[in-house]
Amino acid sequence: MGPSDGDKVEGSSSGAGEDLRECEIEGKMEGSVDQISHLALDIGGSLVKLVYFKGNNNCSDDDKKGERIGFSNGSGTYPILDGRLHFAKFETSKINECIDFIYSRQLHRGGCWHHEAPVSENTIIKATGGGAYKFADLFKEKLGVGLDKEDEMDCLVAGANFLLKAVHHEAFTYMDGQKEFVQIDHNDLYPYLLVNIGSGVSMIKVDGDGKFERVSGTSVGGGTFWGLGRLLTKCKSFDELLELSHRGNNRVIDMLVGEIYGGMEYAKIGLSSTTIASSFGKAISENKELEDYRPEDVARSLLRLISNNIGQISYLTALRFGLKRIFFGGFFIRGHAYTMDTISVAVHFWSKGEAKAMFLRHEGFLGALGAFMSYEKHGLDDLMLRLERFPISETYSGGKIHSPLPGDFNDHESIECRVYAT
Ligand SMILES: Nc1ncnc2c1ncn2[C@@H]1O[C@H](COP(=O)(O)OP(=O)(O)OP(=O)(O)O)[C@@H](O)[C@H]1O
Ligand SMILES: CC(C)(CO)[C@@H](O)C(=O)NCCC(=O)O
């Protein structure tokens, strides 16, 4: 049983049709930039996420004299580099494309082609996710850099906390096709439940900066949707599967309460006639083969099943720890209306309106952002990188979020902010 199978929600999947997502945040960076490639990676089971800093006039001689300006933090004056944070992603199965991308832009050496010296032996890239272990040798071999491993959960939490505190209009609710941005009160952010829906799902109770516990998880996640969906529909890409689900009708395959109860609801236990009684349940009672179902409907039922299940487990986990706010991240969501709506309805239904599902616009980059920020923690020589933690749009001169607000997250979004080292 589960929440009511309400009317279809229409909406677009942001970024559908594109494998590589690139977007950027404006910023400033200061300190010694010689040894560190200002690039961080989150190499997951399905996708590799990149966050990298690029100076506005990277590499030019002028850059060294003009672009960097003095900044004093009390213990010395450091140069500042204006620039932007860029975001990109690749499929993990195509890790070589990611390495080529890094090489072609020389991201492992700060974006400079004309450095005469070879990549230093000591050059490292901050990396998190399982791939930081799995692909360490490959990065050494192909780029000559080491991967400095950061804990995946640490990075997810650091990335989420940063986004929630520093990026205006980062979190939003989504219900009945309505997107509403949530005003985050910095003094009242914790505790919350972070649900990261990647290939698998991690549920983390967050109590503060660096204070958290991974309290639950489920293997039924984004990888399940994409993997099962690919087998069942023969889709060639994740975006195609999302597109299909957008056009489908899950009632063709899901068994509803009303279909078991002769059109009636089961009011005594709170089930309407349109509640899904059994996901994919109709497929057993009809004399049909997979080919007899439209791939659109299969994709829709599958998306519904996975999203409902995650919504329900999230609610139960939140209930267990008395948490009212649940933030959902991870690339499974992809700003997809139906996914978010299903998760929201599930949380609303099970909590009887007590708990709230919220989504993050930079959903898939939490880990990579956290890894990027960890340069601060492990400052090499005199460089420590830090992202300012204040509402960017209010502090940076002319600061505005360059995104199609209040629409969906866009592949080429740019958010102004300031990045610097102390
Ligand atoms: N272009 C894409 N290709 C493949 N999967 C995609 C794509 N876009 C979104 N997804 C979805 O996002 C999921 C991966 O999300 P994410 O990158 O957050 O996790 P991950 O880091 O790869 O996984 P994990 O953390 O479990 O190792 C996929 O399983 C799939 O459901
Ligand atoms: C194994 C990780 C943490 C890798 O990102 C993720 O895929 C996950 O949380 N999987 C769910 C595992 C479980 O708790 O059942």
Short mmCIF file of C-alpha atoms and ligand atoms in Angstrom, two decimals:
data_model
loop_
_atom_site.label_atom_id
_atom_site.label_comp_id
_atom_site.label_asym_id
_atom_site.label_seq_id
_atom_site.Cartn_x
_atom_site.Cartn_y
_atom_site.Cartn_z
CA MET A 1 0.00 0.00 0.00
CA GLY A 2 1.07 3.57 -0.34
CA PRO A 3 0.03 7.08 -1.01
CA SER A 4 -2.82 7.74 -3.37
CA ASP A 5 -2.18 7.38 -7.05
CA GLY A 6 -3.22 10.92 -7.81
CA ASP A 7 -3.47 12.65 -11.14
CA LYS A 8 -0.49 12.68 -13.41
CA VAL A 9 1.89 15.53 -12.75
CA GLU A 10 3.32 17.14 -15.80
CA GLY A 11 6.78 18.64 -15.79
CA SER A 12 10.04 18.61 -17.62
CA SER A 13 13.21 16.80 -16.75
CA SER A 14 15.97 19.33 -16.55
CA GLY A 15 18.92 18.54 -18.67
CA ALA A 16 17.33 15.61 -20.42
CA GLY A 17 19.27 14.55 -23.47
CA GLU A 18 22.64 15.72 -22.20
CA ASP A 19 25.26 13.50 -20.71
CA LEU A 20 27.51 16.25 -19.55
CA ARG A 21 26.22 18.87 -17.25
CA GLU A 22 28.30 21.97 -16.85
CA CYS A 23 27.34 24.95 -14.82
CA GLU A 24 29.23 27.44 -12.80
CA ILE A 25 29.48 29.60 -9.69
CA GLU A 26 31.41 32.85 -9.77
CA GLY A 27 34.06 33.25 -7.14
CA LYS A 28 37.38 34.44 -5.86
CA MET A 29 40.32 32.37 -4.73
CA GLU A 30 43.55 33.37 -3.11
CA GLY A 31 46.77 31.82 -1.94
CA SER A 32 49.50 29.83 -3.59
CA VAL A 33 47.98 28.06 -6.56
CA ASP A 34 51.04 26.34 -7.95
CA GLN A 35 50.71 22.81 -6.68
CA ILE A 36 47.04 22.19 -6.38
CA SER A 37 44.70 21.55 -9.22
CA HIS A 38 41.60 23.34 -8.00
CA LEU A 39 39.49 20.46 -8.98
CA ALA A 40 37.55 17.98 -6.88
CA LEU A 41 35.83 14.79 -7.91
CA ASP A 42 33.03 12.60 -6.64
CA ILE A 43 33.37 9.29 -8.42
CA GLY A 44 30.21 7.31 -7.75
CA GLY A 45 28.80 4.02 -8.92
CA SER A 46 26.96 5.65 -11.81
CA LEU A 47 28.35 9.15 -12.33
CA VAL A 48 31.54 11.13 -11.88
CA LYS A 49 30.93 14.66 -10.69
CA LEU A 50 33.53 17.41 -11.10
CA VAL A 51 33.77 20.78 -9.40
CA TYR A 52 36.61 23.03 -10.51
CA PHE A 53 37.71 26.57 -10.08
CA LYS A 54 38.75 28.56 -13.09
CA GLY A 55 40.22 32.03 -12.79
CA ASN A 56 38.69 34.61 -15.10
CA ASN A 57 42.09 35.22 -16.69
CA ASN A 58 43.71 31.97 -15.73
CA CYS A 59 47.32 31.47 -16.70
CA SER A 60 48.08 34.80 -18.33
CA ASP A 61 51.00 36.84 -17.03
CA ASP A 62 48.52 39.62 -16.39
CA ASP A 63 46.67 37.22 -14.23
CA LYS A 64 49.62 36.91 -11.92
CA LYS A 65 50.09 40.69 -11.69
CA GLY A 66 46.70 42.19 -12.18
CA GLU A 67 43.90 39.80 -11.56
CA ARG A 68 45.09 38.75 -8.14
CA ILE A 69 44.56 41.45 -5.61
CA GLY A 70 45.76 41.68 -2.05
CA PHE A 71 43.68 40.25 0.74
CA SER A 72 44.62 40.41 4.37
CA ASN A 73 43.32 37.90 6.87
CA GLY A 74 45.24 39.27 9.83
CA SER A 75 48.22 36.97 9.48
CA GLY A 76 49.39 38.13 6.09
CA THR A 77 48.38 39.37 2.69
CA TYR A 78 47.41 36.83 0.11
CA PRO A 79 46.63 37.17 -3.55
CA ILE A 80 43.08 36.78 -4.73
CA LEU A 81 42.05 35.19 -7.97
CA ASP A 82 38.70 36.02 -9.45
CA GLY A 83 36.96 33.18 -11.11
CA ARG A 84 34.14 30.72 -11.21
CA LEU A 85 33.29 27.32 -9.88
CA HIS A 86 32.28 25.00 -12.68
CA PHE A 87 30.35 21.76 -12.43
CA ALA A 88 30.36 18.84 -14.81
CA LYS A 89 29.39 15.19 -14.80
CA PHE A 90 30.21 12.02 -16.72
CA GLU A 91 29.09 8.45 -16.62
CA THR A 92 31.46 6.42 -14.47
CA SER A 93 31.52 3.71 -17.13
CA LYS A 94 33.09 6.37 -19.38
CA ILE A 95 35.72 7.46 -16.88
CA ASN A 96 38.19 7.95 -19.75
CA GLU A 97 36.01 10.73 -21.16
CA CYS A 98 36.23 12.43 -17.80
CA ILE A 99 40.01 12.08 -17.75
CA ASP A 100 40.20 13.45 -21.31
CA PHE A 101 38.04 16.38 -20.25
CA ILE A 102 40.37 17.13 -17.33
CA TYR A 103 43.41 16.79 -19.57
CA SER A 104 42.02 18.89 -22.41
CA ARG A 105 41.37 21.75 -19.99
CA GLN A 106 44.49 21.02 -17.94
CA LEU A 107 42.33 21.13 -14.85
CA HIS A 108 44.79 19.00 -12.92
CA ARG A 109 47.31 21.82 -13.23
CA GLY A 110 45.06 24.80 -12.68
CA GLY A 111 43.99 25.16 -16.32
CA CYS A 112 47.45 26.15 -17.57
CA TRP A 113 48.79 24.70 -20.80
CA HIS A 114 51.94 26.76 -20.78
CA HIS A 115 53.43 25.62 -17.49
CA GLU A 116 56.86 24.44 -18.53
CA ALA A 117 57.32 22.03 -15.68
CA PRO A 118 55.71 18.62 -15.85
CA VAL A 119 52.93 17.89 -13.40
CA SER A 120 54.53 17.79 -9.99
CA GLU A 121 54.94 14.41 -8.33
CA ASN A 122 53.00 15.81 -5.42
CA THR A 123 50.04 17.14 -7.30
CA ILE A 124 46.83 15.83 -5.84
CA ILE A 125 43.18 16.06 -6.61
CA LYS A 126 40.64 15.81 -3.84
CA ALA A 127 38.31 12.93 -4.59
CA THR A 128 35.45 11.19 -2.87
CA GLY A 129 33.12 8.28 -3.64
CA GLY A 130 34.10 4.67 -4.26
CA GLY A 131 35.86 5.59 -7.49
CA ALA A 132 38.46 7.56 -5.55
CA TYR A 133 39.77 4.12 -4.52
CA LYS A 134 38.87 2.19 -7.64
CA PHE A 135 40.40 4.61 -10.15
CA ALA A 136 43.36 6.02 -8.20
CA ASP A 137 45.89 4.11 -10.32
CA LEU A 138 44.21 5.20 -13.55
CA PHE A 139 44.45 8.88 -12.62
CA LYS A 140 48.10 8.44 -11.67
CA GLU A 141 48.83 6.69 -14.93
CA LYS A 142 46.91 9.03 -17.25
CA LEU A 143 47.29 12.41 -15.57
CA GLY A 144 50.22 11.85 -13.22
CA VAL A 145 48.19 13.03 -10.24
CA GLY A 146 47.26 11.36 -7.01
CA LEU A 147 43.73 11.17 -5.69
CA ASP A 148 43.51 12.41 -2.13
CA LYS A 149 40.58 10.49 -0.70
CA GLU A 150 37.92 12.23 1.31
CA ASP A 151 35.16 10.38 3.11
CA GLU A 152 31.98 10.24 1.05
CA MET A 153 29.55 10.96 3.91
CA ASP A 154 31.71 13.84 5.20
CA CYS A 155 31.63 15.34 1.73
CA LEU A 156 27.89 14.91 1.23
CA VAL A 157 27.17 16.66 4.51
CA ALA A 158 29.71 19.44 3.92
CA GLY A 159 28.27 20.04 0.45
CA ALA A 160 24.67 20.08 1.70
CA ASN A 161 25.44 22.38 4.62
CA PHE A 162 27.31 24.77 2.36
CA LEU A 163 24.54 24.91 -0.22
CA LEU A 164 21.83 25.31 2.40
CA LYS A 165 23.65 28.13 4.13
CA ALA A 166 25.35 29.92 1.29
CA VAL A 167 23.22 29.60 -1.79
CA HIS A 168 20.05 31.59 -1.83
CA HIS A 169 17.07 29.70 -3.23
CA GLU A 170 18.85 26.38 -2.99
CA ALA A 171 16.10 24.36 -1.30
CA PHE A 172 12.54 24.04 -2.45
CA THR A 173 9.42 21.99 -1.94
CA TYR A 174 7.55 20.42 -4.82
CA MET A 175 3.93 19.40 -4.57
CA ASP A 176 1.08 19.24 -7.10
CA GLY A 177 3.28 20.82 -9.73
CA GLN A 178 4.08 23.78 -7.49
CA LYS A 179 7.66 24.63 -6.67
CA GLU A 180 8.23 26.79 -3.61
CA PHE A 181 11.59 28.01 -2.43
CA VAL A 182 12.30 27.52 1.24
CA GLN A 183 13.83 30.25 3.34
CA ILE A 184 16.58 28.62 5.36
CA ASP A 185 17.11 30.01 8.84
CA HIS A 186 20.80 29.40 9.58
CA ASN A 187 20.08 29.24 13.28
CA ASP A 188 17.37 26.67 12.81
CA LEU A 189 18.78 24.36 10.15
CA TYR A 190 19.64 21.35 12.33
CA PRO A 191 18.78 18.62 12.79
CA TYR A 192 17.66 17.41 9.40
CA LEU A 193 17.67 14.19 7.42
CA LEU A 194 19.76 14.18 4.25
CA VAL A 195 18.67 11.55 1.77
CA ASN A 196 21.16 11.17 -1.03
CA ILE A 197 19.70 9.18 -3.89
CA GLY A 198 22.59 8.05 -6.03
CA SER A 199 23.02 4.51 -7.36
CA GLY A 200 22.13 3.45 -3.81
CA VAL A 201 20.56 5.62 -1.13
CA SER A 202 22.20 6.99 2.02
CA MET A 203 20.18 8.55 4.82
CA ILE A 204 22.14 10.81 7.10
CA LYS A 205 21.00 12.56 10.25
CA VAL A 206 22.76 15.92 10.22
CA ASP A 207 23.19 17.77 13.52
CA GLY A 208 25.69 20.44 12.55
CA ASP A 209 28.84 21.19 10.56
CA GLY A 210 30.70 17.89 10.49
CA LYS A 211 28.22 16.44 13.00
CA PHE A 212 26.24 13.64 11.49
CA GLU A 213 25.44 9.95 11.48
CA ARG A 214 24.50 7.75 8.55
CA VAL A 215 21.40 6.21 10.07
CA SER A 216 19.97 4.23 7.18
CA GLY A 217 20.25 3.37 3.54
CA THR A 218 18.69 1.27 0.84
CA SER A 219 20.03 -0.47 -2.20
CA VAL A 220 16.80 0.33 -4.05
CA GLY A 221 17.87 3.62 -5.56
CA GLY A 222 18.79 5.42 -8.75
CA GLY A 223 20.83 2.49 -10.02
CA THR A 224 17.80 0.26 -9.58
CA PHE A 225 15.60 2.62 -11.58
CA TRP A 226 18.13 2.97 -14.37
CA GLY A 227 19.22 -0.68 -14.34
CA LEU A 228 15.77 -2.26 -14.22
CA GLY A 229 14.39 0.40 -16.54
CA ARG A 230 17.05 -0.28 -19.12
CA LEU A 231 16.34 -4.02 -19.06
CA LEU A 232 12.57 -3.56 -19.21
CA THR A 233 12.33 -0.79 -21.79
CA LYS A 234 15.54 -1.15 -23.83
CA CYS A 235 16.19 2.55 -23.30
CA LYS A 236 19.63 3.69 -24.33
CA SER A 237 20.09 6.46 -21.79
CA PHE A 238 18.85 7.56 -18.42
CA ASP A 239 17.36 10.69 -19.94
CA GLU A 240 15.44 8.63 -22.46
CA LEU A 241 14.01 6.57 -19.60
CA LEU A 242 12.97 9.72 -17.76
CA GLU A 243 11.40 11.07 -20.95
CA LEU A 244 9.47 7.84 -21.37
CA SER A 245 8.20 7.92 -17.81
CA HIS A 246 6.98 11.43 -18.44
CA ARG A 247 4.63 10.17 -21.13
CA GLY A 248 3.48 6.98 -19.38
CA ASN A 249 0.55 5.98 -17.20
CA ASN A 250 1.37 3.76 -14.23
CA ARG A 251 -2.24 2.67 -13.75
CA VAL A 252 -1.89 0.36 -16.71
CA ILE A 253 0.50 -1.83 -14.69
CA ASP A 254 0.03 -0.93 -11.03
CA MET A 255 -2.82 -2.63 -9.18
CA LEU A 256 -4.98 -0.10 -7.38
CA VAL A 257 -7.03 -0.63 -4.21
CA GLY A 258 -10.21 0.01 -6.17
CA GLU A 259 -9.37 -2.78 -8.56
CA ILE A 260 -9.20 -5.23 -5.67
CA TYR A 261 -12.24 -3.78 -3.91
CA GLY A 262 -14.58 -3.60 -6.88
CA GLY A 263 -14.15 0.12 -7.40
CA MET A 264 -14.50 0.95 -3.73
CA GLU A 265 -12.10 2.57 -1.33
CA TYR A 266 -10.96 0.88 1.86
CA ALA A 267 -11.79 3.81 4.06
CA LYS A 268 -11.45 1.94 7.34
CA ILE A 269 -7.69 1.74 6.94
CA GLY A 270 -7.36 5.01 5.09
CA LEU A 271 -6.92 3.77 1.55
CA SER A 272 -8.65 5.49 -1.33
CA SER A 273 -9.65 3.51 -4.38
CA THR A 274 -6.81 5.09 -6.35
CA THR A 275 -4.08 4.15 -3.89
CA ILE A 276 -1.55 1.76 -5.41
CA ALA A 277 -2.16 -1.57 -3.69
CA SER A 278 0.61 -3.32 -5.55
CA SER A 279 3.26 -1.80 -7.79
CA PHE A 280 3.40 -3.74 -11.07
CA GLY A 281 0.63 -5.91 -9.58
CA LYS A 282 -1.52 -5.94 -12.69
CA ALA A 283 1.20 -7.62 -14.66
CA ILE A 284 0.50 -10.90 -12.83
CA SER A 285 -3.23 -10.96 -13.38
CA GLU A 286 -3.28 -10.33 -17.07
CA ASN A 287 -2.25 -12.67 -19.74
CA LYS A 288 0.31 -10.28 -21.13
CA GLU A 289 4.01 -10.34 -21.89
CA LEU A 290 6.44 -7.47 -21.43
CA GLU A 291 6.06 -6.59 -25.13
CA ASP A 292 2.34 -6.02 -24.59
CA TYR A 293 3.04 -3.09 -22.27
CA ARG A 294 4.10 0.30 -23.53
CA PRO A 295 7.64 1.14 -22.36
CA GLU A 296 6.25 4.52 -21.29
CA ASP A 297 3.91 2.88 -18.78
CA VAL A 298 6.60 0.51 -17.52
CA ALA A 299 8.97 3.44 -16.98
CA ARG A 300 6.26 5.38 -15.19
CA SER A 301 5.41 2.51 -12.82
CA LEU A 302 9.04 1.90 -12.09
CA LEU A 303 9.75 5.53 -11.32
CA ARG A 304 6.69 5.58 -9.09
CA LEU A 305 7.74 2.41 -7.27
CA ILE A 306 11.28 3.58 -6.56
CA SER A 307 10.29 7.13 -5.59
CA ASN A 308 7.46 5.94 -3.33
CA ASN A 309 9.70 3.45 -1.63
CA ILE A 310 12.44 5.99 -0.98
CA GLY A 311 9.87 8.52 0.23
CA GLN A 312 8.42 5.98 2.64
CA ILE A 313 11.75 4.78 4.05
CA SER A 314 12.86 8.40 4.40
CA TYR A 315 9.75 9.25 6.35
CA LEU A 316 10.16 6.21 8.62
CA THR A 317 13.77 7.14 9.24
CA ALA A 318 12.84 10.75 9.99
CA LEU A 319 10.15 9.51 12.36
CA ARG A 320 12.62 7.27 14.14
CA PHE A 321 14.80 10.27 14.98
CA GLY A 322 12.07 12.87 15.35
CA LEU A 323 13.17 14.84 12.29
CA LYS A 324 10.71 17.08 10.52
CA ARG A 325 12.81 18.20 7.58
CA ILE A 326 14.09 15.89 4.90
CA PHE A 327 16.39 17.19 2.16
CA PHE A 328 16.76 15.03 -0.92
CA GLY A 329 19.88 15.10 -3.07
CA GLY A 330 21.58 12.85 -5.60
CA PHE A 331 21.35 12.67 -9.35
CA PHE A 332 18.40 10.28 -9.40
CA ILE A 333 16.14 13.28 -8.89
CA ARG A 334 17.38 15.32 -11.85
CA GLY A 335 14.89 18.07 -11.06
CA HIS A 336 12.27 15.75 -12.50
CA ALA A 337 8.76 16.88 -11.61
CA TYR A 338 7.15 13.47 -11.32
CA THR A 339 9.99 12.06 -9.19
CA MET A 340 9.85 14.99 -6.78
CA ASP A 341 6.09 14.96 -6.66
CA THR A 342 5.98 11.25 -5.88
CA ILE A 343 8.56 11.57 -3.10
CA SER A 344 6.76 14.59 -1.65
CA VAL A 345 3.38 12.89 -1.74
CA ALA A 346 4.84 9.79 -0.07
CA VAL A 347 6.41 11.84 2.74
CA HIS A 348 3.24 13.89 3.14
CA PHE A 349 0.99 10.82 3.10
CA TRP A 350 2.95 8.78 5.61
CA SER A 351 3.67 11.65 7.97
CA LYS A 352 0.08 12.90 7.73
CA GLY A 353 1.49 16.26 6.70
CA GLU A 354 3.95 16.46 9.63
CA ALA A 355 7.21 16.05 7.69
CA LYS A 356 8.36 18.01 4.68
CA ALA A 357 10.33 16.82 1.66
CA MET A 358 12.69 19.41 0.24
CA PHE A 359 14.93 19.27 -2.79
CA LEU A 360 18.22 20.90 -3.64
CA ARG A 361 18.92 22.65 -6.90
CA HIS A 362 22.50 21.38 -6.96
CA GLU A 363 21.22 17.95 -5.99
CA GLY A 364 23.94 15.86 -7.62
CA PHE A 365 27.00 17.87 -6.62
CA LEU A 366 26.90 17.63 -2.83
CA GLY A 367 29.80 15.19 -2.60
CA ALA A 368 31.96 16.95 -5.17
CA LEU A 369 31.39 20.31 -3.49
CA GLY A 370 32.25 18.80 -0.14
CA ALA A 371 35.46 17.36 -1.58
CA PHE A 372 36.29 20.74 -3.09
CA MET A 373 35.81 22.42 0.25
CA SER A 374 38.05 19.90 1.95
CA TYR A 375 41.06 21.65 0.41
CA GLU A 376 40.43 24.04 3.26
CA LYS A 377 40.72 21.29 5.85
CA HIS A 378 43.93 19.90 4.48
CA GLY A 379 45.56 23.12 3.33
CA LEU A 380 48.75 22.40 1.46
CA ASP A 381 51.56 24.82 2.20
CA ASP A 382 49.86 28.13 2.75
CA LEU A 383 46.81 27.47 0.64
CA MET A 384 43.48 26.79 2.12
CA LEU A 385 40.41 27.10 0.07
CA ARG A 386 37.18 28.29 1.55
CA LEU A 387 33.79 29.11 0.23
CA GLU A 388 32.19 32.05 1.92
CA ARG A 389 29.23 31.09 3.99
CA PHE A 390 26.69 33.78 3.63
CA PRO A 391 23.73 34.37 1.37
CA ILE A 392 25.65 34.99 -1.79
CA SER A 393 23.06 36.92 -3.64
CA GLU A 394 22.96 39.51 -0.88
CA THR A 395 26.67 39.93 -0.38
CA TYR A 396 28.41 39.76 -3.70
CA SER A 397 28.25 43.02 -5.61
CA GLY A 398 25.42 42.83 -8.05
CA GLY A 399 25.03 39.29 -6.84
CA LYS A 400 22.17 37.48 -8.43
CA ILE A 401 21.43 33.90 -9.16
CA HIS A 402 21.82 33.57 -12.89
CA SER A 403 19.41 30.77 -13.29
CA PRO A 404 16.01 30.47 -14.81
CA LEU A 405 14.34 30.91 -11.44
CA PRO A 406 11.78 29.90 -10.51
CA GLY A 407 12.07 27.27 -13.18
CA ASP A 408 14.07 24.08 -13.19
CA PHE A 409 17.78 23.76 -12.68
CA ASN A 410 19.53 24.36 -15.95
CA ASP A 411 22.63 22.69 -17.33
CA HIS A 412 24.37 26.00 -17.85
CA GLU A 413 23.33 27.68 -14.68
CA SER A 414 25.68 30.18 -13.12
CA ILE A 415 25.55 31.34 -9.51
CA GLU A 416 27.64 34.21 -8.31
CA CYS A 417 29.61 33.68 -5.15
CA ARG A 418 33.02 34.30 -3.70
CA VAL A 419 35.61 31.58 -3.23
CA TYR A 420 38.81 32.38 -1.40
CA ALA A 421 41.54 30.96 0.72
CA THR A 422 42.85 32.10 4.02
N1 LIG B 1 23.11 10.76 -17.38
C1 LIG B 1 22.90 9.83 -16.43
N2 LIG B 1 23.43 8.60 -16.57
C2 LIG B 1 23.24 7.66 -15.63
N3 LIG B 1 22.50 7.86 -14.52
C3 LIG B 1 21.94 9.05 -14.32
C4 LIG B 1 22.12 10.09 -15.26
N4 LIG B 1 21.47 11.17 -14.78
C5 LIG B 1 20.92 10.82 -13.62
N5 LIG B 1 21.17 9.53 -13.33
C6 LIG B 1 20.67 8.86 -12.11
O1 LIG B 1 21.51 9.24 -11.08
C7 LIG B 1 22.01 8.11 -10.37
C8 LIG B 1 23.39 8.40 -9.88
O2 LIG B 1 23.32 9.48 -8.99
P1 LIG B 1 24.61 10.04 -8.26
O3 LIG B 1 25.58 10.52 -9.25
O4 LIG B 1 24.13 11.02 -7.24
O5 LIG B 1 25.13 8.74 -7.53
P2 LIG B 1 26.52 7.97 -7.62
O6 LIG B 1 27.51 8.79 -6.88
O7 LIG B 1 26.85 7.60 -9.01
O8 LIG B 1 26.14 6.65 -6.80
P3 LIG B 1 26.68 6.13 -5.40
O9 LIG B 1 26.77 7.34 -4.49
O10 LIG B 1 25.66 5.17 -4.92
O11 LIG B 1 28.01 5.55 -5.67
C9 LIG B 1 21.93 6.99 -11.38
O12 LIG B 1 21.85 5.74 -10.74
C10 LIG B 1 20.68 7.33 -12.14
O13 LIG B 1 19.53 6.90 -11.47
C1 LIG B 2 27.51 2.35 -1.03
C2 LIG B 2 27.18 3.81 -1.25
C3 LIG B 2 27.44 4.59 0.04
C4 LIG B 2 28.16 4.32 -2.33
O1 LIG B 2 27.89 5.65 -2.65
C5 LIG B 2 25.72 4.01 -1.75
O2 LIG B 2 25.56 3.39 -2.96
C6 LIG B 2 24.68 3.53 -0.74
O3 LIG B 2 24.42 4.18 0.23
N1 LIG B 2 24.04 2.35 -0.99
C7 LIG B 2 23.01 1.79 -0.14
C8 LIG B 2 23.61 0.71 0.71
C9 LIG B 2 22.69 0.32 1.87
O4 LIG B 2 22.68 1.02 2.91
O5 LIG B 2 21.94 -0.63 1.71
#
